Coordinates of C-alpha atoms in Angstrom, one line a residue:
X1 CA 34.5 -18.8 13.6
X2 CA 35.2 -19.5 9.9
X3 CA 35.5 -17.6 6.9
X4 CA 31.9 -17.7 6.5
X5 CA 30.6 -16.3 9.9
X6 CA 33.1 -13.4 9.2
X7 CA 31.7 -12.5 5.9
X8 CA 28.1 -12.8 7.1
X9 CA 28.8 -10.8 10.1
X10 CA 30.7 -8.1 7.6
X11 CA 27.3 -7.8 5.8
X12 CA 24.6 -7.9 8.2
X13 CA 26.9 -5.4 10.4
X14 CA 26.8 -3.2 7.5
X15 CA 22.9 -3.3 7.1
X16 CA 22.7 -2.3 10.6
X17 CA 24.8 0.9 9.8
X18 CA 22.8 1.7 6.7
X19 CA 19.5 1.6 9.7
X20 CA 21.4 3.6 12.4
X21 CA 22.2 6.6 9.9
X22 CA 19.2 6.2 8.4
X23 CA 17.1 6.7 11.8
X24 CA 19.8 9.4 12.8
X25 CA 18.3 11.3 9.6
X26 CA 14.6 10.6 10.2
X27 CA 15.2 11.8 14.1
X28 CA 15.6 15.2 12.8
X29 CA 12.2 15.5 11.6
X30 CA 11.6 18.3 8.9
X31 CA 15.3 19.8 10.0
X32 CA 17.4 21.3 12.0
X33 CA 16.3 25.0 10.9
X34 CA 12.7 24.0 12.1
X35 CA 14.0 22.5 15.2
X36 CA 15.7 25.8 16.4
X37 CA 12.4 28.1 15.0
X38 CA 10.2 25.4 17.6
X39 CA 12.4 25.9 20.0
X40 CA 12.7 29.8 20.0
X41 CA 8.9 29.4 20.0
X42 CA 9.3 27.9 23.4
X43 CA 8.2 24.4 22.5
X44 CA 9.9 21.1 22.6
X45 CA 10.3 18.8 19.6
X46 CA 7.8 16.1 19.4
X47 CA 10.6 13.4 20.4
X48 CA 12.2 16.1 23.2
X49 CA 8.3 15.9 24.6
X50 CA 8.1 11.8 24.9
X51 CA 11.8 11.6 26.2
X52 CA 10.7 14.1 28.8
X53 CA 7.5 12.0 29.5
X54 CA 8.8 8.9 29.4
X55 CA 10.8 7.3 32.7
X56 CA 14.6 7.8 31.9
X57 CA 16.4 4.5 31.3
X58 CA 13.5 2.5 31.1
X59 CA 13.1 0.6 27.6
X60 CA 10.8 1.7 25.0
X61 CA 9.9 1.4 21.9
X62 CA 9.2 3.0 18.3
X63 CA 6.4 2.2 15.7
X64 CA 6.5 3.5 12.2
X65 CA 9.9 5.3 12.9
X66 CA 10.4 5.1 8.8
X67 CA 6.6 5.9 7.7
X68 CA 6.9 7.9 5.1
X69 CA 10.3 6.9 3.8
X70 CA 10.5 7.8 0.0
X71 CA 7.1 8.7 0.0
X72 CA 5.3 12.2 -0.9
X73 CA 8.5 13.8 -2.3
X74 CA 6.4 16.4 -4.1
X75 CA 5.5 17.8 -1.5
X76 CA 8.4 17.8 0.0
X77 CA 8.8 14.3 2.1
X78 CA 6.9 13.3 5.3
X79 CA 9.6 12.2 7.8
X80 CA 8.1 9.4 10.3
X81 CA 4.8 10.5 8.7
X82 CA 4.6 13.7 10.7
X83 CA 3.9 12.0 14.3
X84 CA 6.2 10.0 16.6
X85 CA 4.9 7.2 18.3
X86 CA 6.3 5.2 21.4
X87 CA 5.9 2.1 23.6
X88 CA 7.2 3.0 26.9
X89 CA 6.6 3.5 31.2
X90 CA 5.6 6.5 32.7
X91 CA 5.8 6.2 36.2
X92 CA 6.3 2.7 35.8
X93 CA 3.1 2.3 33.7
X94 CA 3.1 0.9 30.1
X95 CA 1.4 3.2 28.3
X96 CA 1.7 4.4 24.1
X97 CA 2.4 7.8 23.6
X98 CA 1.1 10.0 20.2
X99 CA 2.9 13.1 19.2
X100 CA 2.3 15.4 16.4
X101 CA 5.8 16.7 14.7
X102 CA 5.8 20.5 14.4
X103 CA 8.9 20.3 12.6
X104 CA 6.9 18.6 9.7
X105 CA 5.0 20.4 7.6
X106 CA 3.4 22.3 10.8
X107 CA 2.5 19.1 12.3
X108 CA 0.0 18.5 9.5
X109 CA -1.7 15.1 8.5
X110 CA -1.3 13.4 5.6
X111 CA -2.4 10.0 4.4
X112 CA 0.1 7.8 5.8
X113 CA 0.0 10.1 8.8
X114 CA -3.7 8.9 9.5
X115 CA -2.3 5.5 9.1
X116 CA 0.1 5.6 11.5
X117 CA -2.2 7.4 14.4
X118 CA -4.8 4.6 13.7
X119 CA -1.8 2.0 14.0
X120 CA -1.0 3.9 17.6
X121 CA -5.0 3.0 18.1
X122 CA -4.9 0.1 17.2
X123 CA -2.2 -1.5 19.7
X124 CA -4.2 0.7 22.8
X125 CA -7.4 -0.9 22.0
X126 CA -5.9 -4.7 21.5
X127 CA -3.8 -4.4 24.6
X128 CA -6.0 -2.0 26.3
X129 CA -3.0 0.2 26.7
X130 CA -3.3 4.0 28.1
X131 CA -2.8 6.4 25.5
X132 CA -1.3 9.7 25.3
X133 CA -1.2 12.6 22.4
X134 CA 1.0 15.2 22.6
X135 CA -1.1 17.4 19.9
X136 CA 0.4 20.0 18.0
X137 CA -0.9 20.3 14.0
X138 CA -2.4 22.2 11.6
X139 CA -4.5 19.6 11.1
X140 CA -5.4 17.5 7.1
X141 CA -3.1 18.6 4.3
X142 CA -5.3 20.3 2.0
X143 CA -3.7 19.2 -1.1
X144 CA -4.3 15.7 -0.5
X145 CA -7.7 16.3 1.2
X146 CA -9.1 13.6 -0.8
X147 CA -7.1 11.0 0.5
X148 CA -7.2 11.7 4.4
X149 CA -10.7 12.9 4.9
X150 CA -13.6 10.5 3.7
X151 CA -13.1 7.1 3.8
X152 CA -13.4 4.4 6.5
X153 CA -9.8 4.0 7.7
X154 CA -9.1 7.8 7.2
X155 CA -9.0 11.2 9.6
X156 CA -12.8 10.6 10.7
X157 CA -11.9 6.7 12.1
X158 CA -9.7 8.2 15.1
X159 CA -12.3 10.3 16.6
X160 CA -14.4 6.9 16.1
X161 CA -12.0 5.1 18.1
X162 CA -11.3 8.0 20.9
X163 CA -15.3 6.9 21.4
X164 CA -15.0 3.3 21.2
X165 CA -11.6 3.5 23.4
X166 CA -13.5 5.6 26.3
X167 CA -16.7 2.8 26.7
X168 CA -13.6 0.3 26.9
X169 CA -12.4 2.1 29.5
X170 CA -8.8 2.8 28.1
X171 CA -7.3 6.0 29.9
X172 CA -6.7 8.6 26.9
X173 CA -4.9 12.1 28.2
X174 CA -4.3 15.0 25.9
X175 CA -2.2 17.8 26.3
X176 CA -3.0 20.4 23.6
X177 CA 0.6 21.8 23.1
X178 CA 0.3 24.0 19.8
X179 CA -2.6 24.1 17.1
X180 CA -4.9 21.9 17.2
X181 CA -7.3 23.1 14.5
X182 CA -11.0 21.9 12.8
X183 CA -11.8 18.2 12.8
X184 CA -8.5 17.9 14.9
X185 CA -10.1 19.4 17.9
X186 CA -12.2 16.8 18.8
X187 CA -9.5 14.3 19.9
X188 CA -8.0 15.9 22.7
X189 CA -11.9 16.8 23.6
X190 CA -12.8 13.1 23.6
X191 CA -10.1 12.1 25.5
X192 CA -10.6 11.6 29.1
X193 CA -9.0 14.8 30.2
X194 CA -7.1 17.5 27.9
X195 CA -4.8 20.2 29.4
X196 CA -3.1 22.7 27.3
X197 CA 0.0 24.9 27.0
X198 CA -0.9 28.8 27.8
X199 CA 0.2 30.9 24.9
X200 CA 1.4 27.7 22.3
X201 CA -1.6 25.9 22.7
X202 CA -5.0 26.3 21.1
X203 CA -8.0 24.4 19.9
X204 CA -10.8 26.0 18.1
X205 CA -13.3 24.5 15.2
X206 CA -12.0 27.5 13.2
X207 CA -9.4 30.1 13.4
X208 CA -9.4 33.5 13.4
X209 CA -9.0 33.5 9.4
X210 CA -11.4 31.7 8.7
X211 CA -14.2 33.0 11.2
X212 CA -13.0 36.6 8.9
X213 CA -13.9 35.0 6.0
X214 CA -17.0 32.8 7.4
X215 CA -18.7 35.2 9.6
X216 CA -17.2 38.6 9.5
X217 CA -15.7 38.8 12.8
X218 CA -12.5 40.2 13.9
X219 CA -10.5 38.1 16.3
X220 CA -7.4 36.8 17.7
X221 CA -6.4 32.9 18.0
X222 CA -5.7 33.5 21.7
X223 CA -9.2 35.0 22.2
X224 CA -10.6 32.8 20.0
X225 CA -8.9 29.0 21.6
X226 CA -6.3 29.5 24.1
X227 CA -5.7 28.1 27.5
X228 CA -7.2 31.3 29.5
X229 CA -10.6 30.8 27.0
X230 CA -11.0 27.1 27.1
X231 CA -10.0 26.8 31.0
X232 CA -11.7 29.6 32.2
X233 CA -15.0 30.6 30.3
X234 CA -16.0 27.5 27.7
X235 CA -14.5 24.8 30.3
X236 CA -13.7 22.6 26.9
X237 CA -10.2 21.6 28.9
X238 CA -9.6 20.9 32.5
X239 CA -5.8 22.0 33.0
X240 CA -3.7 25.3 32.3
X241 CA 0.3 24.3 31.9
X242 CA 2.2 27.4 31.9
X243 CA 4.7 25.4 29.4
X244 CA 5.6 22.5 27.7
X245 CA 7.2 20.6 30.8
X246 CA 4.4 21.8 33.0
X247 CA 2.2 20.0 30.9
X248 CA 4.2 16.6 30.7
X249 CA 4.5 16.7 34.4
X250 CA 1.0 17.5 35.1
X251 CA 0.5 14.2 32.7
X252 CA 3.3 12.3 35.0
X253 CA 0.9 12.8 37.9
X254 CA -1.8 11.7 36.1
X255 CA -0.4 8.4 35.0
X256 CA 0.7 7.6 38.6
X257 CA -2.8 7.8 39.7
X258 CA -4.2 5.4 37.5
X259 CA -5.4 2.2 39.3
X260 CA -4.2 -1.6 38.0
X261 CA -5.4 -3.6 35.5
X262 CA -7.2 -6.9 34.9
X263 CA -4.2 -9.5 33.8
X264 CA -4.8 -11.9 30.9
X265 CA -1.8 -14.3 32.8
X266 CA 0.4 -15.1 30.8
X267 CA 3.8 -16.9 32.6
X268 CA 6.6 -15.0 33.5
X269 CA 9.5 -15.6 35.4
X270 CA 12.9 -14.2 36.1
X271 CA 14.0 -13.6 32.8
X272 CA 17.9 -15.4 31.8
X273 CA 20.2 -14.0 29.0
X274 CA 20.5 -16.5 26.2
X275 CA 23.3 -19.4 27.1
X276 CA 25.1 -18.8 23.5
X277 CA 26.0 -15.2 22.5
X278 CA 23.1 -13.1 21.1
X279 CA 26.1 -11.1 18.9
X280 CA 26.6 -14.4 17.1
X281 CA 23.2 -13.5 15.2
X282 CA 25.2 -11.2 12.3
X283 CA 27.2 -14.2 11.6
X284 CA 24.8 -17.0 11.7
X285 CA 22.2 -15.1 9.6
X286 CA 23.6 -15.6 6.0
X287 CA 24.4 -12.8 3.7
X288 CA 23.4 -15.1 0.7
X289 CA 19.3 -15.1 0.3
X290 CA 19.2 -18.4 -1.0
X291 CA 22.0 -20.2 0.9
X292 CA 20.9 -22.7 3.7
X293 CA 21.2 -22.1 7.9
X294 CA 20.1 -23.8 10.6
X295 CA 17.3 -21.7 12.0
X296 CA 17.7 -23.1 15.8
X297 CA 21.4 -21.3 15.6
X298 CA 18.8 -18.4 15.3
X299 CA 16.6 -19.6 18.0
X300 CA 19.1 -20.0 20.8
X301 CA 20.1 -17.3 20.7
X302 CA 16.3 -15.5 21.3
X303 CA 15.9 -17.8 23.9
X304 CA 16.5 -17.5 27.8
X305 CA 19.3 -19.9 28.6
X306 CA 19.2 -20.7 24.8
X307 CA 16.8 -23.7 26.1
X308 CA 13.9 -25.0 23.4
X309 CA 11.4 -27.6 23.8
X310 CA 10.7 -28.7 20.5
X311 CA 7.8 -29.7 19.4
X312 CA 7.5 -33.0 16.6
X313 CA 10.9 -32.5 16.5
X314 CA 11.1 -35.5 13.9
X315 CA 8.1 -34.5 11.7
X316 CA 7.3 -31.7 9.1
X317 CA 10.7 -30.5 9.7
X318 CA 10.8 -27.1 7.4
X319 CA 8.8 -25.4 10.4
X320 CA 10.2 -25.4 13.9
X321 CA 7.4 -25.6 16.9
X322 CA 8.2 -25.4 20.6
X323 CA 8.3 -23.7 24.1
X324 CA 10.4 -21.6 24.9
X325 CA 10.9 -17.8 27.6
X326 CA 12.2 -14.9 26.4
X327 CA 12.9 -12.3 29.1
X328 CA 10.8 -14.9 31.7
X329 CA 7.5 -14.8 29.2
X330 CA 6.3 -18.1 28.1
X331 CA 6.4 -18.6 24.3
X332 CA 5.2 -20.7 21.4
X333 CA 7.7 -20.6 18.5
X334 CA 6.8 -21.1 15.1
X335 CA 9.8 -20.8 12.6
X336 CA 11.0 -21.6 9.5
X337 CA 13.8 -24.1 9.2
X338 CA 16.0 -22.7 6.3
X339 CA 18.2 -26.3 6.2
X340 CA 18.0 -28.8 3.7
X341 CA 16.2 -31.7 5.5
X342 CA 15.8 -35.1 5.4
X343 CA 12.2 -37.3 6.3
X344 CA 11.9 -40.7 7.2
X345 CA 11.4 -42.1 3.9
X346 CA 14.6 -40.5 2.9
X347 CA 13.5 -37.5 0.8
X348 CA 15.0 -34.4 0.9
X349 CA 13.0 -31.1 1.0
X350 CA 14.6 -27.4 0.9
X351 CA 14.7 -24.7 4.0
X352 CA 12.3 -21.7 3.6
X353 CA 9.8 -24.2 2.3
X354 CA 6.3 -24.8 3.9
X355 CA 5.1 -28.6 2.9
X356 CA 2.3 -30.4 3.7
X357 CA 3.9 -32.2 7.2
X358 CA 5.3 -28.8 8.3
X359 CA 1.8 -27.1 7.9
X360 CA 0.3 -29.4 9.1
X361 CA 2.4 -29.8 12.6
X362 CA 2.2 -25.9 12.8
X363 CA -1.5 -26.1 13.1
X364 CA -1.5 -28.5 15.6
X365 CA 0.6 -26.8 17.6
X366 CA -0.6 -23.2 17.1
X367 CA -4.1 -24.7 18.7
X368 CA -2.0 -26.5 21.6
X369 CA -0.6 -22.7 22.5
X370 CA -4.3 -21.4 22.3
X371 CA -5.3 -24.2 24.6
X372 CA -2.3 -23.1 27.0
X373 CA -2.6 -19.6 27.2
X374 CA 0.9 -19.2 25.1
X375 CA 1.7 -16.2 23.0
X376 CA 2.9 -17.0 19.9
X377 CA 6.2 -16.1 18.2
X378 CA 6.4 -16.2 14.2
X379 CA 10.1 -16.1 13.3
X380 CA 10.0 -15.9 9.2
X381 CA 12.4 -16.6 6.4
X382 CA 10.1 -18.3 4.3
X383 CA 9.9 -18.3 0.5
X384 CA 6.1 -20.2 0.2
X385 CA 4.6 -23.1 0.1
X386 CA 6.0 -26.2 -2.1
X387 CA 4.5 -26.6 -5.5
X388 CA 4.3 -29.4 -8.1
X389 CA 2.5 -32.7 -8.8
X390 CA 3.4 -34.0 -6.0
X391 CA 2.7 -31.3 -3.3
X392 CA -0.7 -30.7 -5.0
X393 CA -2.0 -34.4 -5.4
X394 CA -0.9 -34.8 -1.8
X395 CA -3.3 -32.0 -0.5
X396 CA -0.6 -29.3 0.0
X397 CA -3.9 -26.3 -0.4
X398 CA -5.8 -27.9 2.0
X399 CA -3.0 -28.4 4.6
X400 CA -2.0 -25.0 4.2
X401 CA -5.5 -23.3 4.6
X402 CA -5.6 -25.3 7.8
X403 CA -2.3 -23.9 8.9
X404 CA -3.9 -20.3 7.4
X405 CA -7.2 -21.0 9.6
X406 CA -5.3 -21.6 13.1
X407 CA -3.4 -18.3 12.3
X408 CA -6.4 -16.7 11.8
X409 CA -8.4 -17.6 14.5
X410 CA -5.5 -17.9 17.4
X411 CA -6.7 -15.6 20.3
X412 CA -3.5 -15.9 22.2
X413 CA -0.8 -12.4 21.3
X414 CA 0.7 -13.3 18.2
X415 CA 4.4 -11.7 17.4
X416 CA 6.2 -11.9 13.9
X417 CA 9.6 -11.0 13.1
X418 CA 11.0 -11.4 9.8
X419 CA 14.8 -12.1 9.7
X420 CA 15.0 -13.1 5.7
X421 CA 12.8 -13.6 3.6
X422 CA 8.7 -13.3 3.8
X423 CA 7.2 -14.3 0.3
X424 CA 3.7 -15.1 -1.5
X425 CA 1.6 -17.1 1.0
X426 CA 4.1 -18.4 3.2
X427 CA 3.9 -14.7 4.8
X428 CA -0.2 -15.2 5.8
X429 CA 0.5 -18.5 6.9
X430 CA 3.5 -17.3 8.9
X431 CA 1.8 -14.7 10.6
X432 CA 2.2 -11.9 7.9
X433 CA 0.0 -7.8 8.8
X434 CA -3.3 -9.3 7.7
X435 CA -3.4 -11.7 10.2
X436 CA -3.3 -9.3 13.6
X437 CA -0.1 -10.1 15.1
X438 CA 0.1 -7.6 17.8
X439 CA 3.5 -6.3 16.7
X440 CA 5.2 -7.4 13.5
X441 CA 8.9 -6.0 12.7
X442 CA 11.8 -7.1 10.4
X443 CA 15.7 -7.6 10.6
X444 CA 17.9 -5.2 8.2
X445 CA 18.1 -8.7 6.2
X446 CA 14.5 -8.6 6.1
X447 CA 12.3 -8.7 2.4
X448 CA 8.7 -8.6 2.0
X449 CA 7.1 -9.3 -1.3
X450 CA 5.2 -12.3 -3.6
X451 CA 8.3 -13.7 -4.6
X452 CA 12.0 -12.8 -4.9
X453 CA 13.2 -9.9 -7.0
X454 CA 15.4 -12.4 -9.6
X455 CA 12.3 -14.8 -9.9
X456 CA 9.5 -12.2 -10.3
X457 CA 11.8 -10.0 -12.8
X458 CA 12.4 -13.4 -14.8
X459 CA 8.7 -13.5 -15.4
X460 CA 7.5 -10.3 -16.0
X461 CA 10.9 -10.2 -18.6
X462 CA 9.1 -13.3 -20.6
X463 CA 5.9 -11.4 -20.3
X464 CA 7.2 -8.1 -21.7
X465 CA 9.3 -9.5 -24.3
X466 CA 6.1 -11.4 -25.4
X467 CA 4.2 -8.3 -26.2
X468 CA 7.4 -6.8 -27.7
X469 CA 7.8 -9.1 -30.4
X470 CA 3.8 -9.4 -30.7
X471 CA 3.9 -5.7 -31.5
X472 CA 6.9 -6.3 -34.3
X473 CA 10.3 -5.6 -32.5
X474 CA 12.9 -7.8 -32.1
X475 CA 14.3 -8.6 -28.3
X476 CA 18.0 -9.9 -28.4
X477 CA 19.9 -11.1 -25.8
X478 CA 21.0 -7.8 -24.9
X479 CA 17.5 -5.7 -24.8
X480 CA 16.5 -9.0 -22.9
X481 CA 19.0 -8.5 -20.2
X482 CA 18.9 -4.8 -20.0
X483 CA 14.4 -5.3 -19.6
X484 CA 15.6 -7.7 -16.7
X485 CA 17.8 -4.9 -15.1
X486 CA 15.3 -2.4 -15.1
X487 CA 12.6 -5.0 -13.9
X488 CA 15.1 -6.2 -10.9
X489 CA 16.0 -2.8 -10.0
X490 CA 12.6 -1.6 -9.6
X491 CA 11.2 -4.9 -8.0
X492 CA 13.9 -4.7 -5.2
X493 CA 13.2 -1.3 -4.3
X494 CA 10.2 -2.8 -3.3
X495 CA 11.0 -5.6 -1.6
X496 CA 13.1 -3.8 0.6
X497 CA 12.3 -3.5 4.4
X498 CA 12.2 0.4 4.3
X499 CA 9.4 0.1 1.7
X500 CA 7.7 -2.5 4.1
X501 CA 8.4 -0.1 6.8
X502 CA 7.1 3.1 5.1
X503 CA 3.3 1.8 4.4
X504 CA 3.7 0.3 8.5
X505 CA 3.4 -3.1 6.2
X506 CA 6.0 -3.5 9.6
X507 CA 6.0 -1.5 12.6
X508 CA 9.7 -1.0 12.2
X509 CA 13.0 -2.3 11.1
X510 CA 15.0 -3.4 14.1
X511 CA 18.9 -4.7 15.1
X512 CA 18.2 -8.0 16.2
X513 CA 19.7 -7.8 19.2
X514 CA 16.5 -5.6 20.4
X515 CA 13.9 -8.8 19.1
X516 CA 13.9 -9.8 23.0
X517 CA 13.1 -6.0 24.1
X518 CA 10.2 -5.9 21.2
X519 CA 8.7 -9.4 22.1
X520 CA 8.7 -9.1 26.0
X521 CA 7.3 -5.3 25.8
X522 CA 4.7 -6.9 23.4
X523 CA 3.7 -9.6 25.9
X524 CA 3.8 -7.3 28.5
X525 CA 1.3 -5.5 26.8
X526 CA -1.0 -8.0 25.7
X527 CA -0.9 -8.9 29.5
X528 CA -3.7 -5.8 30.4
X529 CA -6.1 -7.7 28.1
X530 CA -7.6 -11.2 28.9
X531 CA -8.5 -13.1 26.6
X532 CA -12.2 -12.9 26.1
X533 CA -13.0 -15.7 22.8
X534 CA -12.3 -19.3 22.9
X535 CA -10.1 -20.8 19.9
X536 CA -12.3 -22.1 17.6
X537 CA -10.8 -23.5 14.3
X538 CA -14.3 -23.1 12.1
X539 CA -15.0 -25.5 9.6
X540 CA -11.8 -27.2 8.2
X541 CA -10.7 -30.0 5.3
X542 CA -9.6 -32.7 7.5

């Protein structure tokens, strides 16, 4: 390995500690002090619950594990957004599992908290996955009531989708394992069956405060929503756990019951390990954001038995298309070539750079994967689309809304990762959160935003010291470079994967040795769904 592979793997290694201690914090929820009063409670942290549930050494996986990052720090921070959600097997069934975190501000929701539960949703209902929530909040936090409660992808939208989830016939189980107050109620209630924890768990419209304040009567939560009530005289649940584990097993049982599902068939076989060494990824990947790589050293080492079949190899060369497995699942790769390449006519055009060929072989073969039955695989480091005289006069818009409109209407399981960068509108065309993909997660090395932080802060620096010396003052070199300090700084704050990752712009950052886990759980996912619409590409300038 040369100097270069040693410096690269220096860095990206050191990214990869910066996520492990980062995620080591997050895993504590609202503290350790809160922990240990749960715990004398008798009750099990939201993450000791799913650990419990799920089987033990099976592979799983987190969404939104840094929702919330940086966010809502006056009012104190919202770790993982207050909930904890998981991909994993319970008896050997895929299923996503919801749970509330005590820990965090009584388990109580706030915006990005909806967010997140509708995220959870959202992946059950595409992949007609069974869900689970482990309920245990105080339900909307009333100081930012306004954001949470009214609109059409707040609070009200999951009880929408509990409805909407039952006439699909997705399995939803609750276990009612501490408060579960007002609005909240009606989840666990519109899930196919509810059981709850005797003596931690209750549900009622309105607790025993409030029914003081609202109607005058004395009485206690128990009385009012506990297990003995809601089991034995209103009939609102259908099973009494006598504690937390009682109710996870009684969950376990559940699960194993559950009959199989309808396939979309997608091709698998027996997965291979990668011929070159997946470890080799924090050396390839470059430490440099600008400086050119060969994205196939990427690639092959994804890949089972590092094999590709590429695609117009030859032609629009800044993208990368072919067929490829990863763990045995049949994929369609779409990735952007971050080389300096040459074409036939002997012109050279820059990695990271979508042109006119390149979009236009993309689309081509985004529809042959749709024709196939292929999921598709988005591997981004992309800085746009190429501008200029050129690139315009020679239809660069229209080949790029084509490329847009295959994206868009692909009905095959789309996947994206982003190992560099993901800029301006070469993240839609690539696959970017508007466009559906059914899981979409960055490297450590990973930046999301309309253009790079040096760029962007160059500009809005002209534009500011524009207005300066409109309004009389006088910019020298020296207030010039300290506005383009303070510009950069703030700009790559939020370019930065965490502040992706914190608004679920991604589902989570990743080491990229677990992009094989991620994709083949995601297939394997998408598999309980059949396909149900043809691809159709709409109307399109030829």
């Amino acid at each position: 390995m040369d100097l270069n592979f040693n410096k690269n793997e220096d860095h990206n290694k050191l990214l990869l500690s910066q996520l492990k201690q980062k995620f080591s914090k997050v895993k504590l929820g609202g503290g350790e002090k809160r922990i240990q009063k749960l715990h004398a409670e008798g009750k099990m942290t939201a993450r000791e619950r799913i650990d419990y549930l799920l089987d033990p050494k099976a592979k799983c996986i987190e969404i939104g594990a840094f929702v919330g990052e940086g966010m809502y720090a006056e009012h104190g921070g919202c770790p993982s957004g207050g909930v904890v959600v998981k991909v994993g097997y319970i008896r050997g069934k895929q299923c996503i599992v919801v749970a509330n975190d005590a820990t965090v501000k009584a388990g109580a929701w706030f915006p990005i908290t909806a967010k997140k539960n509708l995220r959870a949703q959202e992946i059950a209902m595409e992949n007609r996955l069974p869900i689970i929530y482990l309920v245990d909040s105080a339900g909307v936090y009333l100081p930012m009531q306004d954001e949470i409660f009214p609109d059409k992808e707040h609070f009200g939208r999951i009880f929408r989708n509990n409805a909407q989830m039952s006439s699909m016939g997705i399995t939803q189980i609750s276990a009612i394992m501490g408060s579960c107050v007002a609005g909240g109620a009606y989840l666990p209630i519109m899930s196919d069956e509810a059981i709850i924890v005797e003596g931690t768990g209750s549900i009622f419209l309105a607790g025993s405060y409030l029914v003081k304040a609202a109607i005058g009567e004395s009485i206690d939560n128990e009385t009012l929503g506990g297990a003995t009530t809601h089991c034995e005289i209103s009939g609102v649940t259908d099973y009494k756990a006598k504690d937390d584990k009682d109710a996870l097993d009684k969950i376990k049982n559940i699960v194993d019951k559950i009959g199989d599902f309808d396939k979309a068939g997608y091709s698998r076989v027996k997965s291979e390990k990668p011929a070159l060494d997946e470890k080799e990824l924090y050396g390839v990947l470059p430490k440099a954001r600008n400086e050119q790589y060969d994205m196939m050293e990427i690639i092959n080492r994804l890949v089972d038995n590092s094999e590709f079949e590429a695609y117009k190899d030859g032609y629009g060369q800044t993208i990368i298309t072919g067929y490829a497995r990863i763990d045995g699942w049949a994929v369609g790769i779409v990735a952007n070539q971050r080389k300096v390449v040459k074409t036939k006519n002997g012109e050279m055009q820059f990695g990271g750079v979508i042109y006119s060929d390149s979009a236009d072989k993309a689309t081509r073969f985004i529809a042959n994967c749709n024709q196939k039955k292929i999921p598709l695989v988005f591997v981004q480091d992309v800085t746009g689309f190429m501008v200029g005289s050129k690139s315009e006069q020679g239809g660069i818009i229209k080949d790029g809304a084509k490329m847009v409109n295959a994206v868009s209407n692909s009905v095959v399981p789309k996947f994206t990762v982003i190992v560099g960068n993901s800029y301006g509108a070469g993240n839609y065309a690539m696959c970017g959160k508007a466009y559906d993909p059914r899981l979409i997660f960055a490297w450590p090395s990973a930046e999301l935003a309309v253009m790079g932080g040096t760029q962007a802060a160059k500009v809005l620096v002209q534009i500011e010291a524009s207005s300066l010396k409109k309004s009389g003052e006088i910019v020298d070199e020296e207030k010039e470079k300290a506005l383009f300090d303070k510009i950069k700084a703030r700009y790559d704050e939020q370019v930065s994967p965490y502040y992706a990752a914190s608004r679920l712009w991604t589902d989570a950052i990743i080491d990229p040795l677990d992009t094989r886990t991620w994709i083949s759980m995601g297939i394997e996912a998408a598999n309980h769904s059949p396909i149900e619409k043809k691809f159709n590409l709409g109307v399109i300038q030829v």
